XYZ file of C-alpha atoms in Angstrom:
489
model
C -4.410 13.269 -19.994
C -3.770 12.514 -23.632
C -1.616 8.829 -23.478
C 0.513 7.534 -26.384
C 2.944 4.350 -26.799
C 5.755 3.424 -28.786
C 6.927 0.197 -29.365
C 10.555 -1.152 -29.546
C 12.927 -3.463 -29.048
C 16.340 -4.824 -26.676
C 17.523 -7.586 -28.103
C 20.793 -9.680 -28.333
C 21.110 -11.408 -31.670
C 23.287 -14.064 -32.751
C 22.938 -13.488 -36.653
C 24.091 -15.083 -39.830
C 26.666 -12.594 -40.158
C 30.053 -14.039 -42.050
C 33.052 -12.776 -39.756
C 36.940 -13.051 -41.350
C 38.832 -14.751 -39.225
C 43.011 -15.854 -39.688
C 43.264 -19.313 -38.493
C 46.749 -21.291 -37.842
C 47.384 -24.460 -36.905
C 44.479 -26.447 -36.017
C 45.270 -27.141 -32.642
C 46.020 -23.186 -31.782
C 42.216 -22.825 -32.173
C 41.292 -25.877 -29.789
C 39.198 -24.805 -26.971
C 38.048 -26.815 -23.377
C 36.915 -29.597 -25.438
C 38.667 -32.562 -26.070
C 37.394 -33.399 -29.696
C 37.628 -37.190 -29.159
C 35.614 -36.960 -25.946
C 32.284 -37.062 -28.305
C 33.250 -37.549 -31.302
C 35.857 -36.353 -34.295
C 34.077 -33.745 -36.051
C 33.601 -29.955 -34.844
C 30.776 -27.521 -34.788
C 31.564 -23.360 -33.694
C 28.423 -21.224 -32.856
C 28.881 -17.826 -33.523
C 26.751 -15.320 -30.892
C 26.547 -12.053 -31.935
C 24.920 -9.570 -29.441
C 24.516 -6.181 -31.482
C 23.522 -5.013 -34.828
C 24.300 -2.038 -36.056
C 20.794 -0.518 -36.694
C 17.204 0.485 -34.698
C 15.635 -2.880 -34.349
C 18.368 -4.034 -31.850
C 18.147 -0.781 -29.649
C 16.194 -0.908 -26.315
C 13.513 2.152 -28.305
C 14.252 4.401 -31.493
C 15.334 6.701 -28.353
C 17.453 4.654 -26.059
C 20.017 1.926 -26.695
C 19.459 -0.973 -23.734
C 21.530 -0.266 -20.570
C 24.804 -2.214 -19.944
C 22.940 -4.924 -17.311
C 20.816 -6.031 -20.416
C 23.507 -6.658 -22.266
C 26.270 -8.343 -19.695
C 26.825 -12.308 -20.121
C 28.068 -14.535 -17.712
C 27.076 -17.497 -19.345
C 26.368 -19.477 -21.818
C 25.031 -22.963 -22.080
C 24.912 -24.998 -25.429
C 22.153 -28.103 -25.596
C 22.400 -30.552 -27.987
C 19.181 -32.585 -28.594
C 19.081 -35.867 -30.564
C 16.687 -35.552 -33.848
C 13.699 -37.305 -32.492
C 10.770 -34.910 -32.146
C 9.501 -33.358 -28.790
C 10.388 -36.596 -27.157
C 14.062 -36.165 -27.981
C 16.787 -36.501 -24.988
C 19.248 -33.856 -24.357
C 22.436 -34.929 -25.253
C 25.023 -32.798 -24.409
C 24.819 -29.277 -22.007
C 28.220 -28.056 -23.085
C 29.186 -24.648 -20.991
C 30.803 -22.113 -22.955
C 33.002 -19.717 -21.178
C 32.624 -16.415 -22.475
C 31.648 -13.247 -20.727
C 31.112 -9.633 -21.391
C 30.091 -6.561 -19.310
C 27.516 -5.166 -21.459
C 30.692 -2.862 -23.241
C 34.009 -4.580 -23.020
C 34.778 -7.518 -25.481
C 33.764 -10.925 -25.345
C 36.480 -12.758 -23.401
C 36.741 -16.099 -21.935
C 38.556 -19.735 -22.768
C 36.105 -20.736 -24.750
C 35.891 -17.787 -27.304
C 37.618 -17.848 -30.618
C 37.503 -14.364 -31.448
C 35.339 -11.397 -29.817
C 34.362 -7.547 -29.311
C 31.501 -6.472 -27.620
C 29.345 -7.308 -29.768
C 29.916 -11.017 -30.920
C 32.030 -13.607 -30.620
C 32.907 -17.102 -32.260
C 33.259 -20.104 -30.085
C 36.173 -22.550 -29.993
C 35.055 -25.569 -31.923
C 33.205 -28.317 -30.062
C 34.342 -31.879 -31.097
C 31.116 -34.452 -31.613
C 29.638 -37.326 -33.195
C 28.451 -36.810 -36.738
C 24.647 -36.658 -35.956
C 21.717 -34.648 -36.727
C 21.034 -32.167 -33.598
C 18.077 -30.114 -32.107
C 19.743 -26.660 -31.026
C 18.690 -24.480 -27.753
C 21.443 -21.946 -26.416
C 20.591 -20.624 -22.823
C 22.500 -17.269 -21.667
C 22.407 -16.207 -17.862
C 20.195 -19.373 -16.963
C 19.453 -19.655 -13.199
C 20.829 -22.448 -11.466
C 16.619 -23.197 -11.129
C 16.803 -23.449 -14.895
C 19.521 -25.665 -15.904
C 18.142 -28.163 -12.312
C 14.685 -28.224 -13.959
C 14.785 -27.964 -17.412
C 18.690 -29.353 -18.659
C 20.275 -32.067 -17.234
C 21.729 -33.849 -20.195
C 21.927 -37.744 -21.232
C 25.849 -37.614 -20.750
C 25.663 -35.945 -16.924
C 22.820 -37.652 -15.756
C 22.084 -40.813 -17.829
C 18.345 -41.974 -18.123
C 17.252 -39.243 -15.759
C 18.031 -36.541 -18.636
C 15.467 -33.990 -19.592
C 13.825 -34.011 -23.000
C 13.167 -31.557 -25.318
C 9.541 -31.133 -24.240
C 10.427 -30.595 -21.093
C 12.964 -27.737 -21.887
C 9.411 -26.824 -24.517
C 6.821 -26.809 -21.941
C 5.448 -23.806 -19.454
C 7.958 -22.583 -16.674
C 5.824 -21.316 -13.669
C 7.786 -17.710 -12.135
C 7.062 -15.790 -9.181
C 7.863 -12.953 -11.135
C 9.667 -11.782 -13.612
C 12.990 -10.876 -11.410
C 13.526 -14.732 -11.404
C 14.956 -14.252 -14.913
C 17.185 -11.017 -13.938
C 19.639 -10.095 -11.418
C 18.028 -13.090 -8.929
C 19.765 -13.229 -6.134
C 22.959 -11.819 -7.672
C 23.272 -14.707 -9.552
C 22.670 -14.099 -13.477
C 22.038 -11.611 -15.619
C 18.998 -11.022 -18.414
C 18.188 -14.745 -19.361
C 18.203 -14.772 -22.721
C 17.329 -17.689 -25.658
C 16.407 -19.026 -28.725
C 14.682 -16.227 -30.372
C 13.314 -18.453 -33.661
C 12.606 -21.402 -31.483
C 14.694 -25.062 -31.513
C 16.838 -24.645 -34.777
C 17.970 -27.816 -36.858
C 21.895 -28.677 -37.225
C 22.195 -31.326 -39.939
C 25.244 -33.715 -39.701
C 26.031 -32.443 -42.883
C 27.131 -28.993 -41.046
C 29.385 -30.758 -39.045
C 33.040 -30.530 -40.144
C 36.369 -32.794 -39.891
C 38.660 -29.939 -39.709
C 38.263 -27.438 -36.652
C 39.560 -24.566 -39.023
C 36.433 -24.935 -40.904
C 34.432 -25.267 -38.276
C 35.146 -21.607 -37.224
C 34.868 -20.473 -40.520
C 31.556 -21.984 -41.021
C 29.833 -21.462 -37.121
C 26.344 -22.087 -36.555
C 23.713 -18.733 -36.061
C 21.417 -18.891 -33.517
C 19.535 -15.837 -32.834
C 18.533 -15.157 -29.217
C 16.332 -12.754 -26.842
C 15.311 -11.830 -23.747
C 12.678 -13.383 -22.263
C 11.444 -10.402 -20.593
C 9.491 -7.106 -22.058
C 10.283 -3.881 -20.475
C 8.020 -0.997 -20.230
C 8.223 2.381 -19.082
C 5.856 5.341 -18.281
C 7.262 8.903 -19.213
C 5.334 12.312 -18.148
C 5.683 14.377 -21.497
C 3.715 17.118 -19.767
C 5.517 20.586 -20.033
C 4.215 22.041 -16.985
C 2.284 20.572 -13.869
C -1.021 22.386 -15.055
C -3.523 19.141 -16.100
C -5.953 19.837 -19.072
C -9.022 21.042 -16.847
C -6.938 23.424 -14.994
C -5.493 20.838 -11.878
C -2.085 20.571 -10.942
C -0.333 17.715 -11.518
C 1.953 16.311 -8.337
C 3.515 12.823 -7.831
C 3.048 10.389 -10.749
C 3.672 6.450 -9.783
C 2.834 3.353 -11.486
C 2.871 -0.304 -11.341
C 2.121 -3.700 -13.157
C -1.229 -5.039 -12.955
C -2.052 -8.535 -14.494
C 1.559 -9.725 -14.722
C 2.091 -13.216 -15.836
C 3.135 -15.981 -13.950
C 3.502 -18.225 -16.593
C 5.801 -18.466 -19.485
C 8.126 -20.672 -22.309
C 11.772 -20.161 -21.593
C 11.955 -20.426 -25.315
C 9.670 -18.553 -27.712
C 6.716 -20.180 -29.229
C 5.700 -18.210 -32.024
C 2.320 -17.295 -33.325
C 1.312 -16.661 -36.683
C 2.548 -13.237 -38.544
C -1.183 -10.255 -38.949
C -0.118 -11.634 -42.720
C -0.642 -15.380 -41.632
C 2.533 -16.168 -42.195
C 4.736 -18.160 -39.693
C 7.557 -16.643 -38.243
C 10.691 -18.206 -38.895
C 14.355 -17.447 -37.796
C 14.820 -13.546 -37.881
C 12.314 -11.020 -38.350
C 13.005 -7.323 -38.752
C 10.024 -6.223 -37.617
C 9.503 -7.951 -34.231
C 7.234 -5.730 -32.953
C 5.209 -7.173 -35.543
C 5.141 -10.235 -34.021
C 2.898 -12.205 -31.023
C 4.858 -15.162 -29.626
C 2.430 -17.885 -27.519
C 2.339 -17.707 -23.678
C 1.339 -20.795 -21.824
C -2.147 -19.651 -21.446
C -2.241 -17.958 -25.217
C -4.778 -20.387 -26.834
C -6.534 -21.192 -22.984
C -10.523 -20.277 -22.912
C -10.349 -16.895 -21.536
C -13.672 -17.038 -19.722
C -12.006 -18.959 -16.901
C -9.973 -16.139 -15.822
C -12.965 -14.776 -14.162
C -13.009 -16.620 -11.621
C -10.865 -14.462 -9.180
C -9.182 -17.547 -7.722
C -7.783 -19.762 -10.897
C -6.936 -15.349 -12.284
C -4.599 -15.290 -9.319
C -3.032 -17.992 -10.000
C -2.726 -17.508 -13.299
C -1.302 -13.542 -12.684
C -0.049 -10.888 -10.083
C -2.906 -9.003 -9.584
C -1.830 -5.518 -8.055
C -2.735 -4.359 -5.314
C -3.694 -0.307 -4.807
C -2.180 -0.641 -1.577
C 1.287 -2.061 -2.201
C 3.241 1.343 -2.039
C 6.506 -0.467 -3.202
C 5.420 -2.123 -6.333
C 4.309 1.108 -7.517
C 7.240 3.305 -8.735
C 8.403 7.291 -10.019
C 7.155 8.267 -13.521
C 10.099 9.120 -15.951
C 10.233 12.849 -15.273
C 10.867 13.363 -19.233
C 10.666 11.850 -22.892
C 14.486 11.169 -22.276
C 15.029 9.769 -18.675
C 15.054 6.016 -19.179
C 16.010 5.558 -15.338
C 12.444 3.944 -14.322
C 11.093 0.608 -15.976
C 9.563 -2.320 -15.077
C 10.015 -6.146 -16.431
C 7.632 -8.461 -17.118
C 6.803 -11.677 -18.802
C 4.922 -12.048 -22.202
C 0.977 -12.325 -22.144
C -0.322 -12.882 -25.225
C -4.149 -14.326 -25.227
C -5.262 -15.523 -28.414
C -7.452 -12.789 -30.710
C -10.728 -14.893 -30.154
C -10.104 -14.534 -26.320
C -9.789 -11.052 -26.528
C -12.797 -10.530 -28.698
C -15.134 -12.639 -26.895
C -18.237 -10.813 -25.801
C -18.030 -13.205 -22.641
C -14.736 -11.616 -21.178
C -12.839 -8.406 -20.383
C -9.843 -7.770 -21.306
C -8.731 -6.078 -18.443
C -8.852 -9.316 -16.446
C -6.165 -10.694 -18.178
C -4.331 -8.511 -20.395
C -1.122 -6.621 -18.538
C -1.876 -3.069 -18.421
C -0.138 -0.129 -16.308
C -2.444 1.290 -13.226
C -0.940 4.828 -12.698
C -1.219 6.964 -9.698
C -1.433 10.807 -10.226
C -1.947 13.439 -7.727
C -4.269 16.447 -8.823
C -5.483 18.792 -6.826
C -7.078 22.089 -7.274
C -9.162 20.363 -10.084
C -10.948 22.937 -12.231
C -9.469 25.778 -10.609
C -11.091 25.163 -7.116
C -8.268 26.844 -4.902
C -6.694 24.560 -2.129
C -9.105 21.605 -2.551
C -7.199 18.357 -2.013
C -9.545 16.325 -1.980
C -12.874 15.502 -3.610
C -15.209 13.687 -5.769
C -16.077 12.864 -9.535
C -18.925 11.513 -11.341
C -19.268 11.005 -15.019
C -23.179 12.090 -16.135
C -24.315 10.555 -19.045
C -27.124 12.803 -19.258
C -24.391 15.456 -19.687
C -25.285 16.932 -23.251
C -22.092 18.768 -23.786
C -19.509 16.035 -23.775
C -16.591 18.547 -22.198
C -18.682 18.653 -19.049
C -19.466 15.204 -18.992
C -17.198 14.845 -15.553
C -18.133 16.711 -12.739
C -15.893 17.642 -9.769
C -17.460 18.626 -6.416
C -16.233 18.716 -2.585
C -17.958 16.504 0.133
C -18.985 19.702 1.965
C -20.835 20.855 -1.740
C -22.462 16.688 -1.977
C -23.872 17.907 1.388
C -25.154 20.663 0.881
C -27.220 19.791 -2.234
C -28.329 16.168 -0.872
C -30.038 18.101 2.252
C -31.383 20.827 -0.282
C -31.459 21.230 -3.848
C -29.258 20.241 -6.511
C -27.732 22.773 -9.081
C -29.594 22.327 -12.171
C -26.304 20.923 -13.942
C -26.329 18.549 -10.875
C -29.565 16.734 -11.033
C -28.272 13.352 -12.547
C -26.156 13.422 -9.418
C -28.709 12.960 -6.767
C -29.351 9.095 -7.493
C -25.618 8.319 -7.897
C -25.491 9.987 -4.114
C -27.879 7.219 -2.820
C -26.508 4.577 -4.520
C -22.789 5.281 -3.120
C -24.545 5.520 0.580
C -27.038 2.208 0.092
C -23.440 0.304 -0.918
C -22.939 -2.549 1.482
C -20.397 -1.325 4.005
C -20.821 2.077 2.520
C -18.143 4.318 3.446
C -20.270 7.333 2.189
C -23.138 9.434 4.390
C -24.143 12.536 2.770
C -26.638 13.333 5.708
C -26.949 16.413 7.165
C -25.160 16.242 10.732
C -24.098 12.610 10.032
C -22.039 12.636 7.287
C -18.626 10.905 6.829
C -16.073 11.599 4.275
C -14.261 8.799 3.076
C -10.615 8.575 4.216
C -9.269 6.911 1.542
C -9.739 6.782 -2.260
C -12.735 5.210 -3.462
C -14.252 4.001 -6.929
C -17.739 2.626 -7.317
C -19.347 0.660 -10.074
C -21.523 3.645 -11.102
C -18.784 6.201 -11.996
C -18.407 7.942 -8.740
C -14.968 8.489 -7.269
C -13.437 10.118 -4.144
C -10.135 10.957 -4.551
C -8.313 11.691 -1.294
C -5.916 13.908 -1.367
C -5.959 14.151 -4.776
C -5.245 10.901 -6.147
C -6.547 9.686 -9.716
C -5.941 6.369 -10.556
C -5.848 5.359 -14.409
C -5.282 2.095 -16.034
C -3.775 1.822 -19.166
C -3.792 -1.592 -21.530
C -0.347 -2.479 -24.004
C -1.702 -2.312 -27.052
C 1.161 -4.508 -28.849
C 0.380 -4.471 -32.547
C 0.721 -1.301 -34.899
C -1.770 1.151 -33.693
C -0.817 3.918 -35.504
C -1.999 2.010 -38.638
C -5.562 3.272 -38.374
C -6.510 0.935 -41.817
C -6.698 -1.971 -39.386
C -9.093 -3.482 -37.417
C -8.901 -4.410 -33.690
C -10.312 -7.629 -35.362
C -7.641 -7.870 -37.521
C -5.280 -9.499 -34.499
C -4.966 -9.893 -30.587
C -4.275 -5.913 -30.059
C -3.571 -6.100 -26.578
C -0.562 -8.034 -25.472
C 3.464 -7.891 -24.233
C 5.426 -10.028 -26.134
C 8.898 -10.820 -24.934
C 12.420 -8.917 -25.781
C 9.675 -5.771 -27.277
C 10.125 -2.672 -24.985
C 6.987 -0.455 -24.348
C 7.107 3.556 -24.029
C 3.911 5.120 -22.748
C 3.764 8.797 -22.507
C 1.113 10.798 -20.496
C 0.902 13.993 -22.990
């Protein structure tokens, strides 16, 4: 199976985009907020949650589905101007909501459609600010990570805190959790700057003159689509049930992106048109990879998937154009140097996709299920490199003679039966056939009733651009609010 990817994007922006508005008298516009309650002067964000061109759809093929783009909240956090140590002011709820296709509505929106809308103005203190706007947070979120100085006095959360790693079960916690939120979405640039000076006296200017703040999802989505045309595989199988799964998913991740430097070297700041372009930092981006070998601190680190849980596996889109079956994760982004190393694998701790296929009747072998595959590296011609055979065949030739195109396979036969716990006996009269699938170190498979199993890494970056090196950046990665299209070809 040939395997290709494409990369895209979902994203919600709220971008600098200058929106006509009529206003009347100041005090038509007034919102929730009492504009004495924290000061005289008025700040309006404007959140804008669809641009009209590719890098906002879900792929160059699909736009996101209505879920992705549903709010049902939004949460404004004021910082003070003090660094990483700075308190949280103000968590100001605005009340505006949207289905994913109907118009922003709510009391606390200005003006809306379903793509953007203006908030009422805000009344505060004239004060420099530290900006983070949360959409869909989880009640775990705004407990943990945003009680402000005004709710909860000296036991407020600081900016650090809202900055530092946010340990998930999974990545449903930020989706659909319980019923209770939609896609959580944030800060895509990171904590943006409001100077005092942006503040106005008049609330009419205010919503003339809103603050931008562009936002994401936290998640990446990926899907696997079967772009076969018939169910015949390349060396003459056929193809049944295709399912896939996660493997390596983070459980570790900002709640507000944490960018990484541009292939160019430079650093990404507020929007960037090519975000696909782009590695944000995960908690464990610039952690020693080495450590992730050791199987315990790697499980704690990711969800390591399991061959035998049926229900985290799921159906292969059935074409290039049915976007009905995706998965969600959070972004993993090791550092290039990680990846590199000579020390580590990547597969320990780069996401990937491990996809179930069922073949049978490989090579033309009529009404074999099931069976077994060696690679022989001795194997001059590399089209018959892999070598299919039936346990009654292994048999035969261990308790005779092997075929001459066979001989390589003789040793791999002894080691598979000398295995500790060996499920394997190739002994005349004693013989077992394994009853489920197995894989072995030295390239020799059984695949009962016909089931392959292939893993396939995310190669984030621009792979099509073959003048680049893999040294050239981290290659493998998921970086949040990017979608990922494989297709099997």
């Amino acid at each position: 199976m040939n395997i290709r990817k494409k990369t895209g994007l979902f994203a919600y922006w709220i971008c600098p985009v200058s929106l006509f508005i009529s206003c009347g008298d100041a005090n038509e516009a007034s919102g929730l907020y009492d504009t004495t309650k924290r000061g005289n002067y008025s700040l309006a964000f404007q959140i804008k949650t669809g641009q009209a061109f590719d890098a906002t759809r879900a792929t160059d093929l699909f736009d996101g589905t209505k879920g992705e783009k549903a709010v049902s909240s939004v949460y404004i956090l004021l910082y003070d101007a003090a660094g990483a140590n700075s308190q949280l002011l103000y968590n100001i709820p605005i009340k505006a909501q949207t289905n994913g296709e109907e118009n922003f509505h709510g009391q606390d929106v200005a003006s809306g459609d379903p793509n953007k809308f203006i908030s009422n103005p805000i009344g505060l203190k004239k004060q420099d600010y530290q900006l983070i706007v949360l959409v869909n947070p989880s009640t775990r979120i705004l407990a943990e990570k945003a009680r402000s100085q005004e709710d909860y006095g000296a036991e407020c959360n600081t900016l650090k805190e809202m900055m530092d790693a946010f340990r998930a079960t999974s990545a449903n916690e930020f989706y659909n959790s319980n019923g209770e939120t939609n896609f959580f979405m944030t800060n895509a640039g990171g904590v943006i700057y409001i100077s005092q000076s942006q503040l106005e006296e008049k609330e009419q200017n205010a919503l003339l003159n809103p603050v931008s703040v562009p936002i994401e999802r936290i998640l990446a989505k990926i899907s696997l689509h079967n772009g076969m045309t018939s169910n015949q595989a390349t060396l003459g199988g056929k193809i049944g049930a295709i399912t896939w799964g996660i493997d390596v998913a983070n459980r570790y991740t900002y709640l507000v992106r944490q960018s990484n430097y541009l292939i160019s070297g430079a650093q990404e700041t507020g929007f960037h048109p090519n975000r696909e372009e782009v590695y944000a930092k995960d908690p464990n981006f610039n952690t020693n990879a080495q450590f992730i070998s050791d199987e315990a601190k790697r499980k704690e680190q990711f969800t390591i998937l399991s061959l035998q849980d049926q229900q985290a596996f799921i159906n292969c889109n059935t074409s290039k154009t049915d976007n009905s079956y995706y998965q969600y994760v959070l972004e993993n982004t090791i550092s290039r140097a990680d990846q590199n190393s000579d020390n580590t694998d990547p597969k320990l701790y780069t996401t990937q996709l491990l996809v179930k296929v069922i073949i049978t009747e490989p090579k033309g072998m009529k009404d074999v299920t099931s069976y077994y595959s060696f690679y022989d590296s001795t194997e001059q011609d590399t089209g018959k490199k892999w070598k299919i055979f039936t346990h009654e065949q292994a048999v035969e030739w261990y308790n005779s003679t092997f075929p001459s195109d066979m001989v390589a396979l003789k040793e791999i036969l002894e080691q598979a039966q000398d295995m500790e716990n060996s499920p394997f006996n190739f002994k005349d009269g004693e013989d077992i056939e394994p009853a489920t699938y197995v894989a072995t170190p030295f390239r020799l498979t059984y695949h009962k009733d016909g089931l392959n199993i292939y893993r396939i890494p995310i190669e984030h970056f621009g792979t099509n651009d073959k003048t680049k090196d893999v040294e050239d950046y981290g290659y493998y990665g998921v970086v949040r609010n990017n979608v990922y299209q494989i297709i099997i070809n």
